[in-house]
PDB file of C-alpha atoms in Angstrom:
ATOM      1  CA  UNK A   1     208.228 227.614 104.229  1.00  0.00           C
ATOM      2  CA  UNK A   2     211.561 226.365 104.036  1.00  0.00           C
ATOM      3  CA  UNK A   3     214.222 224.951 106.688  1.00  0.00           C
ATOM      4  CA  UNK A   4     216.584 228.280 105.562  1.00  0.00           C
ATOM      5  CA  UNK A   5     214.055 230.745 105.678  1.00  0.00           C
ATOM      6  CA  UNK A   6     214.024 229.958 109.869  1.00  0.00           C
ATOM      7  CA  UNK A   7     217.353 229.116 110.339  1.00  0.00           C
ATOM      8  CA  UNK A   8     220.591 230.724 110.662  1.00  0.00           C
ATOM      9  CA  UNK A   9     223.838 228.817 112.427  1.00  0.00           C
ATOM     10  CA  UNK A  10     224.286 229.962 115.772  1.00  0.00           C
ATOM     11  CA  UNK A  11     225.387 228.437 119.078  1.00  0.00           C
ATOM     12  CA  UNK A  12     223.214 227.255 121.951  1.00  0.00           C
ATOM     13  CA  UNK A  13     224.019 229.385 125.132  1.00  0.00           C
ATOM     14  CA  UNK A  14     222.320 228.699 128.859  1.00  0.00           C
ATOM     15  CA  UNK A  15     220.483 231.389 129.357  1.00  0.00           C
ATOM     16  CA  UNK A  16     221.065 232.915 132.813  1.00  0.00           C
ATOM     17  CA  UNK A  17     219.222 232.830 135.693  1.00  0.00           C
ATOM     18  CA  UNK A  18     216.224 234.843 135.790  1.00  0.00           C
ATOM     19  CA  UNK A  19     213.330 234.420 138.824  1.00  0.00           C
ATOM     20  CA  UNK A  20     211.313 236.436 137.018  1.00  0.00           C
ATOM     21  CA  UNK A  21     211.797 236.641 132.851  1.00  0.00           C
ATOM     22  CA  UNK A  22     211.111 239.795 131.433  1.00  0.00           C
ATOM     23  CA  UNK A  23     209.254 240.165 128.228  1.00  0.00           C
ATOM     24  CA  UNK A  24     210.677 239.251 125.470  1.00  0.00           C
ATOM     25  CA  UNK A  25     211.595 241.797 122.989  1.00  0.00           C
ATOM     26  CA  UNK A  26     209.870 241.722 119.205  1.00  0.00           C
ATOM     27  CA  UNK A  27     212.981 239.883 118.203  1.00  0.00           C
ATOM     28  CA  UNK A  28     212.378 237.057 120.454  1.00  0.00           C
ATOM     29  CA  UNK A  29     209.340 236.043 118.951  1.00  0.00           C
ATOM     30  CA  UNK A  30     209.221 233.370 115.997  1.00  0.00           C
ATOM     31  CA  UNK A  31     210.075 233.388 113.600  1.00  0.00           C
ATOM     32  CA  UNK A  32     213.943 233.507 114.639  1.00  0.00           C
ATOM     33  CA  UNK A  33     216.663 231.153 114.669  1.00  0.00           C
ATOM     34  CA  UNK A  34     216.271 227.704 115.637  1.00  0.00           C
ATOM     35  CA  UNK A  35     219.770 225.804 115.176  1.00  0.00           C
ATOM     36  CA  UNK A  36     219.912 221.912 116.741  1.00  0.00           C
ATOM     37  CA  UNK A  37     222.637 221.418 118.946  1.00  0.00           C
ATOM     38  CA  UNK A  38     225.346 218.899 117.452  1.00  0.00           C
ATOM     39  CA  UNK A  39     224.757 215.372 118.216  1.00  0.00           C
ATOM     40  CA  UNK A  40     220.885 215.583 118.589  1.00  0.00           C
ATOM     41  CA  UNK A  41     219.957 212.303 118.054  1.00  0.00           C
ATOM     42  CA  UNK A  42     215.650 212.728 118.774  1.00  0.00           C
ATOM     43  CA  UNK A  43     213.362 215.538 119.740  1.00  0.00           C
ATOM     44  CA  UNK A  44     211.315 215.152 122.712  1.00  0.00           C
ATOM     45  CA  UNK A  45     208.539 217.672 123.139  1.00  0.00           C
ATOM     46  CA  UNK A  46     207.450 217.202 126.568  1.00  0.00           C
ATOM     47  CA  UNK A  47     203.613 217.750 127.451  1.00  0.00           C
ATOM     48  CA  UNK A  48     202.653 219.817 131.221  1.00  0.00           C
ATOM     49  CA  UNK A  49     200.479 216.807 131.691  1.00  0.00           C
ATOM     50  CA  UNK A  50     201.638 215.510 135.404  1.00  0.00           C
ATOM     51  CA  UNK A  51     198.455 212.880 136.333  1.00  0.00           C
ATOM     52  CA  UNK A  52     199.512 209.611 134.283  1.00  0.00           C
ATOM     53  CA  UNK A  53     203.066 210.359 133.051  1.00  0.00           C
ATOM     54  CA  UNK A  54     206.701 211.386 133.946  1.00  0.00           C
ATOM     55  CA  UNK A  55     209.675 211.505 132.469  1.00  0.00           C
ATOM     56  CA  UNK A  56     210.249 208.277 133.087  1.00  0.00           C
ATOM     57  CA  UNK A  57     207.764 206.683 130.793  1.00  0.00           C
ATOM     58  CA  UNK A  58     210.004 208.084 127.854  1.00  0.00           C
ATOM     59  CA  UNK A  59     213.112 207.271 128.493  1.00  0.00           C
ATOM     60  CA  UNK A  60     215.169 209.812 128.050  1.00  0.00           C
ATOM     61  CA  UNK A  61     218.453 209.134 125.916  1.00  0.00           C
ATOM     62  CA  UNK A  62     221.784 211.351 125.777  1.00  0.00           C
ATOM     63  CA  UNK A  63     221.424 213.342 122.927  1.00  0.00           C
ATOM     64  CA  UNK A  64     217.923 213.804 123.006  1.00  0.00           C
ATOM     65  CA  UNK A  65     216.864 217.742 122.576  1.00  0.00           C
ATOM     66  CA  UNK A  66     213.730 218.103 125.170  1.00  0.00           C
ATOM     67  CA  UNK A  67     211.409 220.839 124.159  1.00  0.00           C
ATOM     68  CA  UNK A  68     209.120 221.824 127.165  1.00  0.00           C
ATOM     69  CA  UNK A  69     206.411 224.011 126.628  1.00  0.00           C
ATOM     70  CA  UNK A  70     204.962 226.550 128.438  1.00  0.00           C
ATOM     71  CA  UNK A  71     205.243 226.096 132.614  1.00  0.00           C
ATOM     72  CA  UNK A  72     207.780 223.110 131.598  1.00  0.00           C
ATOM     73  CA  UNK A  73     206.362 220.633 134.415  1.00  0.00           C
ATOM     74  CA  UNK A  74     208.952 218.389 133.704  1.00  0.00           C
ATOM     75  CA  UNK A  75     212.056 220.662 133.668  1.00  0.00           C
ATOM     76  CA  UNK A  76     213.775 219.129 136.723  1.00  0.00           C
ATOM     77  CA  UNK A  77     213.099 215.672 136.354  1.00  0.00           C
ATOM     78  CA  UNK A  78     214.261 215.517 132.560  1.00  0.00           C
ATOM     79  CA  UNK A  79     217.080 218.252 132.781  1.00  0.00           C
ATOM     80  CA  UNK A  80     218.982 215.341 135.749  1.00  0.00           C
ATOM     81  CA  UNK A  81     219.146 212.955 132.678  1.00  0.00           C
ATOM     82  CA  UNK A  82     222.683 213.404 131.365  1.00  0.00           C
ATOM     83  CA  UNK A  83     223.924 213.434 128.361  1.00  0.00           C
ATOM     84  CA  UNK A  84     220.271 215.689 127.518  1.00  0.00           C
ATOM     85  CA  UNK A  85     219.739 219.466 126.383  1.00  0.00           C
ATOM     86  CA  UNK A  86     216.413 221.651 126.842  1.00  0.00           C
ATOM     87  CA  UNK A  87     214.845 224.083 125.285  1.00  0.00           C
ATOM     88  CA  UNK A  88     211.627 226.038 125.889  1.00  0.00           C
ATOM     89  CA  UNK A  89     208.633 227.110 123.788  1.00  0.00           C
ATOM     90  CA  UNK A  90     206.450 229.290 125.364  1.00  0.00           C
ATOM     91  CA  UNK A  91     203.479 230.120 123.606  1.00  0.00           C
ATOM     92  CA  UNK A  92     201.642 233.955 123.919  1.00  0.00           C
ATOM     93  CA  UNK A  93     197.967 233.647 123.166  1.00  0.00           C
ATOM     94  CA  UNK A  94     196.659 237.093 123.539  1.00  0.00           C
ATOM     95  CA  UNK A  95     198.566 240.251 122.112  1.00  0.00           C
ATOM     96  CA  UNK A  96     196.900 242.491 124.480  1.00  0.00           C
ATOM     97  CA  UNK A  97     197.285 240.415 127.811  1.00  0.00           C
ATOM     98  CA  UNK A  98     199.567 242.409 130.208  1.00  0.00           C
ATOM     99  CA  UNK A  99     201.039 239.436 131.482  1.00  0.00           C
ATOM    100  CA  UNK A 100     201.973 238.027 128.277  1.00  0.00           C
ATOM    101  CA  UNK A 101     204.515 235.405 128.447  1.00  0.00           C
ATOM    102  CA  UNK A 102     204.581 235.661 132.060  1.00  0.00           C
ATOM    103  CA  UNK A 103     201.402 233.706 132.442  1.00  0.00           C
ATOM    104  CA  UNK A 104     202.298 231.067 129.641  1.00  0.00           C
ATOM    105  CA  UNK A 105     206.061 231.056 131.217  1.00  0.00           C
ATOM    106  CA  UNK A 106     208.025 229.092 133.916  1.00  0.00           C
ATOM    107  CA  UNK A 107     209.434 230.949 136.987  1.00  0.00           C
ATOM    108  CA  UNK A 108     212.718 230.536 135.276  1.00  0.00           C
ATOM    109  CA  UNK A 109     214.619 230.217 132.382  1.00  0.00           C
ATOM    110  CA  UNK A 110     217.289 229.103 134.360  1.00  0.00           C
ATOM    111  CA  UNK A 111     219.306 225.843 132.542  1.00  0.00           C
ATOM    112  CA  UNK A 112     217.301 226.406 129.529  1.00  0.00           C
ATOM    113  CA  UNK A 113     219.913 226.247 125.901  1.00  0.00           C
ATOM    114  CA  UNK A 114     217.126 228.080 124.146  1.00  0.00           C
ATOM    115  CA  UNK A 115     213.671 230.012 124.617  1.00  0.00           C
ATOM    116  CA  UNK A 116     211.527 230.655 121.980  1.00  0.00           C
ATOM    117  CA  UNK A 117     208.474 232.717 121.866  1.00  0.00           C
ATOM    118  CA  UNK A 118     205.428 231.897 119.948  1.00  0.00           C
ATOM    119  CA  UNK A 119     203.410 234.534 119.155  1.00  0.00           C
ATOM    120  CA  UNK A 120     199.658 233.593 117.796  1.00  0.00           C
ATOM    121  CA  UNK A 121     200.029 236.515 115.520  1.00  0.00           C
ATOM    122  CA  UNK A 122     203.064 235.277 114.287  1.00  0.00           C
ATOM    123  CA  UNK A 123     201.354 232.038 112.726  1.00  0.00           C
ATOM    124  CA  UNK A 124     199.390 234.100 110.261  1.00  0.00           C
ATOM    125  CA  UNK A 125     202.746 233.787 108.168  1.00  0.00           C
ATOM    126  CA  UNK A 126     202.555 230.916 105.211  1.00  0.00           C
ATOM    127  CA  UNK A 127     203.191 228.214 107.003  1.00  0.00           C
ATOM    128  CA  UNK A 128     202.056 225.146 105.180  1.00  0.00           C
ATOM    129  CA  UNK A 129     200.675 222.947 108.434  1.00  0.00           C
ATOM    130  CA  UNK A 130     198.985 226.262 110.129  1.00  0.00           C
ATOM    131  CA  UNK A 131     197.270 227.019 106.759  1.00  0.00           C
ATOM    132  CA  UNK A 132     196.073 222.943 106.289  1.00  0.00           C
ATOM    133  CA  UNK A 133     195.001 222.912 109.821  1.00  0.00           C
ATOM    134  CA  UNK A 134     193.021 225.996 109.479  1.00  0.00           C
ATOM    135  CA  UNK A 135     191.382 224.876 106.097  1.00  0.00           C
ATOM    136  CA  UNK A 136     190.298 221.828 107.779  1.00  0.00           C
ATOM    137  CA  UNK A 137     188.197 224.040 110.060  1.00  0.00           C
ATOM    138  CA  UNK A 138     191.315 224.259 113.319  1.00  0.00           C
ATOM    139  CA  UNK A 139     190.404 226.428 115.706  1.00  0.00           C
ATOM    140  CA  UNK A 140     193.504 227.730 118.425  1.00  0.00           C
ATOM    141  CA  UNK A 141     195.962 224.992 117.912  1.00  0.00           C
ATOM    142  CA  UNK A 142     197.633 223.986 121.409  1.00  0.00           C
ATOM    143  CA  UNK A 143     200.999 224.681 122.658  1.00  0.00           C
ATOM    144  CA  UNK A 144     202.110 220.854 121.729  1.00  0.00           C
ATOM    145  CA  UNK A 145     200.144 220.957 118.280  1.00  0.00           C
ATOM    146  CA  UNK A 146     202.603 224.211 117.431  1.00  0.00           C
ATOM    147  CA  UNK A 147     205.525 223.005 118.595  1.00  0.00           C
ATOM    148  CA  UNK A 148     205.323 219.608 117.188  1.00  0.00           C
ATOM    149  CA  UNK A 149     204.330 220.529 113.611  1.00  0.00           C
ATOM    150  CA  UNK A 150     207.321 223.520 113.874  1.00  0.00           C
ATOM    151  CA  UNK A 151     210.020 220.788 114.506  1.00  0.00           C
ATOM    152  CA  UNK A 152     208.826 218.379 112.254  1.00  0.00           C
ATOM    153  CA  UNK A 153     208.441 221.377 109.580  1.00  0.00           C
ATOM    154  CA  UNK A 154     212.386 222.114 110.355  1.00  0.00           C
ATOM    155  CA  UNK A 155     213.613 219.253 111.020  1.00  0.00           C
ATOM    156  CA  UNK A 156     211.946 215.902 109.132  1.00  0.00           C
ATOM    157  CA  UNK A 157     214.615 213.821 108.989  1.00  0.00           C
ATOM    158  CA  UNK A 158     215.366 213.924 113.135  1.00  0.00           C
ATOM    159  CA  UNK A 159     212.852 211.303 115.022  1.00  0.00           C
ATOM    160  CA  UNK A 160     210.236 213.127 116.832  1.00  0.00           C
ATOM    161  CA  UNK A 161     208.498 212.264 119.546  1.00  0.00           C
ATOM    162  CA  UNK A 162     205.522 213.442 121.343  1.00  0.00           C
ATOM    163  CA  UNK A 163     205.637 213.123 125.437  1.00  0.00           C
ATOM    164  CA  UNK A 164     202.586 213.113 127.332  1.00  0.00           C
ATOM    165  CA  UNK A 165     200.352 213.706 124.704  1.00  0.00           C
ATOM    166  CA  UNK A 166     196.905 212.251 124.439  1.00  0.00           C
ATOM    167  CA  UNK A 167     194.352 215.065 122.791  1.00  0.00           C
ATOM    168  CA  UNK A 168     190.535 214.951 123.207  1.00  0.00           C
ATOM    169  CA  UNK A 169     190.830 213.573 127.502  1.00  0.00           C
ATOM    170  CA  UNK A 170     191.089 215.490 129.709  1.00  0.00           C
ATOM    171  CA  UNK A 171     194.567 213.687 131.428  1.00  0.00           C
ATOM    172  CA  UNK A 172     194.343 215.855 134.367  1.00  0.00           C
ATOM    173  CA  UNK A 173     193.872 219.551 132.771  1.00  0.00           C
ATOM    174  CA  UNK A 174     190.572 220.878 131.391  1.00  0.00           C
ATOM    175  CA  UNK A 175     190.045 220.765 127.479  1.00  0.00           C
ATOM    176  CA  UNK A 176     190.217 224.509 126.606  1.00  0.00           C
ATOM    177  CA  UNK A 177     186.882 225.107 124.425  1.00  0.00           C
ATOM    178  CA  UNK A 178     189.092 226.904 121.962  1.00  0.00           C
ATOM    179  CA  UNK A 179     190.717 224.206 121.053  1.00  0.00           C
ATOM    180  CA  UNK A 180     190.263 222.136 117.905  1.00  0.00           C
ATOM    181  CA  UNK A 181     190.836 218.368 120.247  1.00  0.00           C
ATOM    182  CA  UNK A 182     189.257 215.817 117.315  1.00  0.00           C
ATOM    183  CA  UNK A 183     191.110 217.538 114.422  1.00  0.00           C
ATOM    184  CA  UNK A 184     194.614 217.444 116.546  1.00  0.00           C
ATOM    185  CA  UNK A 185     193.804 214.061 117.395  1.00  0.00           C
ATOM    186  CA  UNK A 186     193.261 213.219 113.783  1.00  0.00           C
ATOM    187  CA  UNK A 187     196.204 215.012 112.314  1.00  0.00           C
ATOM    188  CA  UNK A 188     198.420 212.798 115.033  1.00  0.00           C
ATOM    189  CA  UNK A 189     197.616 209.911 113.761  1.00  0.00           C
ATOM    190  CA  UNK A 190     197.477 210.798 109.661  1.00  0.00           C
ATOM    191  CA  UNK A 191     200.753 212.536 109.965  1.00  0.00           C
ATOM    192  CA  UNK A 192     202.317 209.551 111.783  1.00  0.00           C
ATOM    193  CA  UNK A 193     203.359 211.469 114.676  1.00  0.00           C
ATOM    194  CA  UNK A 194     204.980 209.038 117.470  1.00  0.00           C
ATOM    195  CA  UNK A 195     203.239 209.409 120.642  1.00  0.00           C
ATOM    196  CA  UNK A 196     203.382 208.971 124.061  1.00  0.00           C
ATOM    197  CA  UNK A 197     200.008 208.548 125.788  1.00  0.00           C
ATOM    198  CA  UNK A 198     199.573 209.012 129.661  1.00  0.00           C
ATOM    199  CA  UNK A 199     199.080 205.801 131.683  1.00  0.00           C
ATOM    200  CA  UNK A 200     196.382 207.599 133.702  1.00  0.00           C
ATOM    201  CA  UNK A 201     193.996 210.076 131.984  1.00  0.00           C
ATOM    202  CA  UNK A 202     190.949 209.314 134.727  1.00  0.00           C
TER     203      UNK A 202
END
């Protein structure tokens, strides 16, 4: 995969307000565009993990791009740090859930530059990190795993770092038996991902 063949120049917009999103049409699900806003100095992917770690712990710098994924736990403490921009990944396990990205989705999209949606399908594609990880025996890949190996696929020259993140404990939320925890926690650490590890995983 290369950075062109995901990426086409065009502008971040805030999405409006929307209480309750509705589901994404096909072209809303990656692959689509995925442009950086200008001045994005680091990406922070921010974990749901609440017990151990806030936003605080990072800190946040103007010019940082926050990705939040899924119910975005952190929106409103992160989006009152000027000088910041967020975006959302939400990730859509099951093609036949009714629910879809409802279930994997905030309330809102409200203040949000850009949504993606990440279909499970969609990862079949040749993407070099899905196709390693599932050589290597990777089961479902979490919400973090995908969006941190999509941005450092795209963009490996911006400094990435990982909020919240601390695979194989259970930091509050149960360890999903579908998930591959020792291989993630592995690949973190061979691929030299930067990490932030809750305070508090007990």
């Amino acid at each position: 995969m290369t950075r062109q063949a995901y990426l086409r120049p065009q502008g971040y917009a805030v999405l409006p307000h929307a209480p309750s999103p509705a589901p994404p049409s096909s072209a809303a699900v990656w692959p689509q565009p995925l442009a950086l806003p200008r001045g994005t100095r680091r990406i922070i992917i921010l974990s749901n993990v609440t017990r151990g770690f806030s936003v605080q712990d990072i800190p946040l710098q103007p010019g940082d791009l926050c990705i939040h994924i899924n119910h975005a736990r952190h929106r409103a403490a992160a989006m009152a740090v000027q000088g910041t921009r967020h975006a959302l990944l939400v990730r859509h396990g099951k093609g036949d859930d009714p629910l879809g990205f409802h279930w994997y989705g905030p309330d809102s999209y409200d203040g949000f530059c850009r949504v993606i949606h990440v279909d499970d399908t969609q990862l079949c594609a040749p993407l070099p990190w899905y196709a390693e990880f599932k050589a290597r025996g990777g089961a479902s890949p979490t919400t973090g795993f995908i969006a941190a190996n999509l941005c450092r696929a795209l963009y490996p020259d911006v400094p990435l770092v990982l909020a919240g993140f601390d695979p194989g404990t259970p930091h509050g939320t149960p360890l999903w038996s579908g998930h591959t925890w020792e291989l993630e926690r592995t690949w973190y650490a061979e691929k030299q991902f930067t990490l932030i590890i809750p305070q508090n995983n007990g």
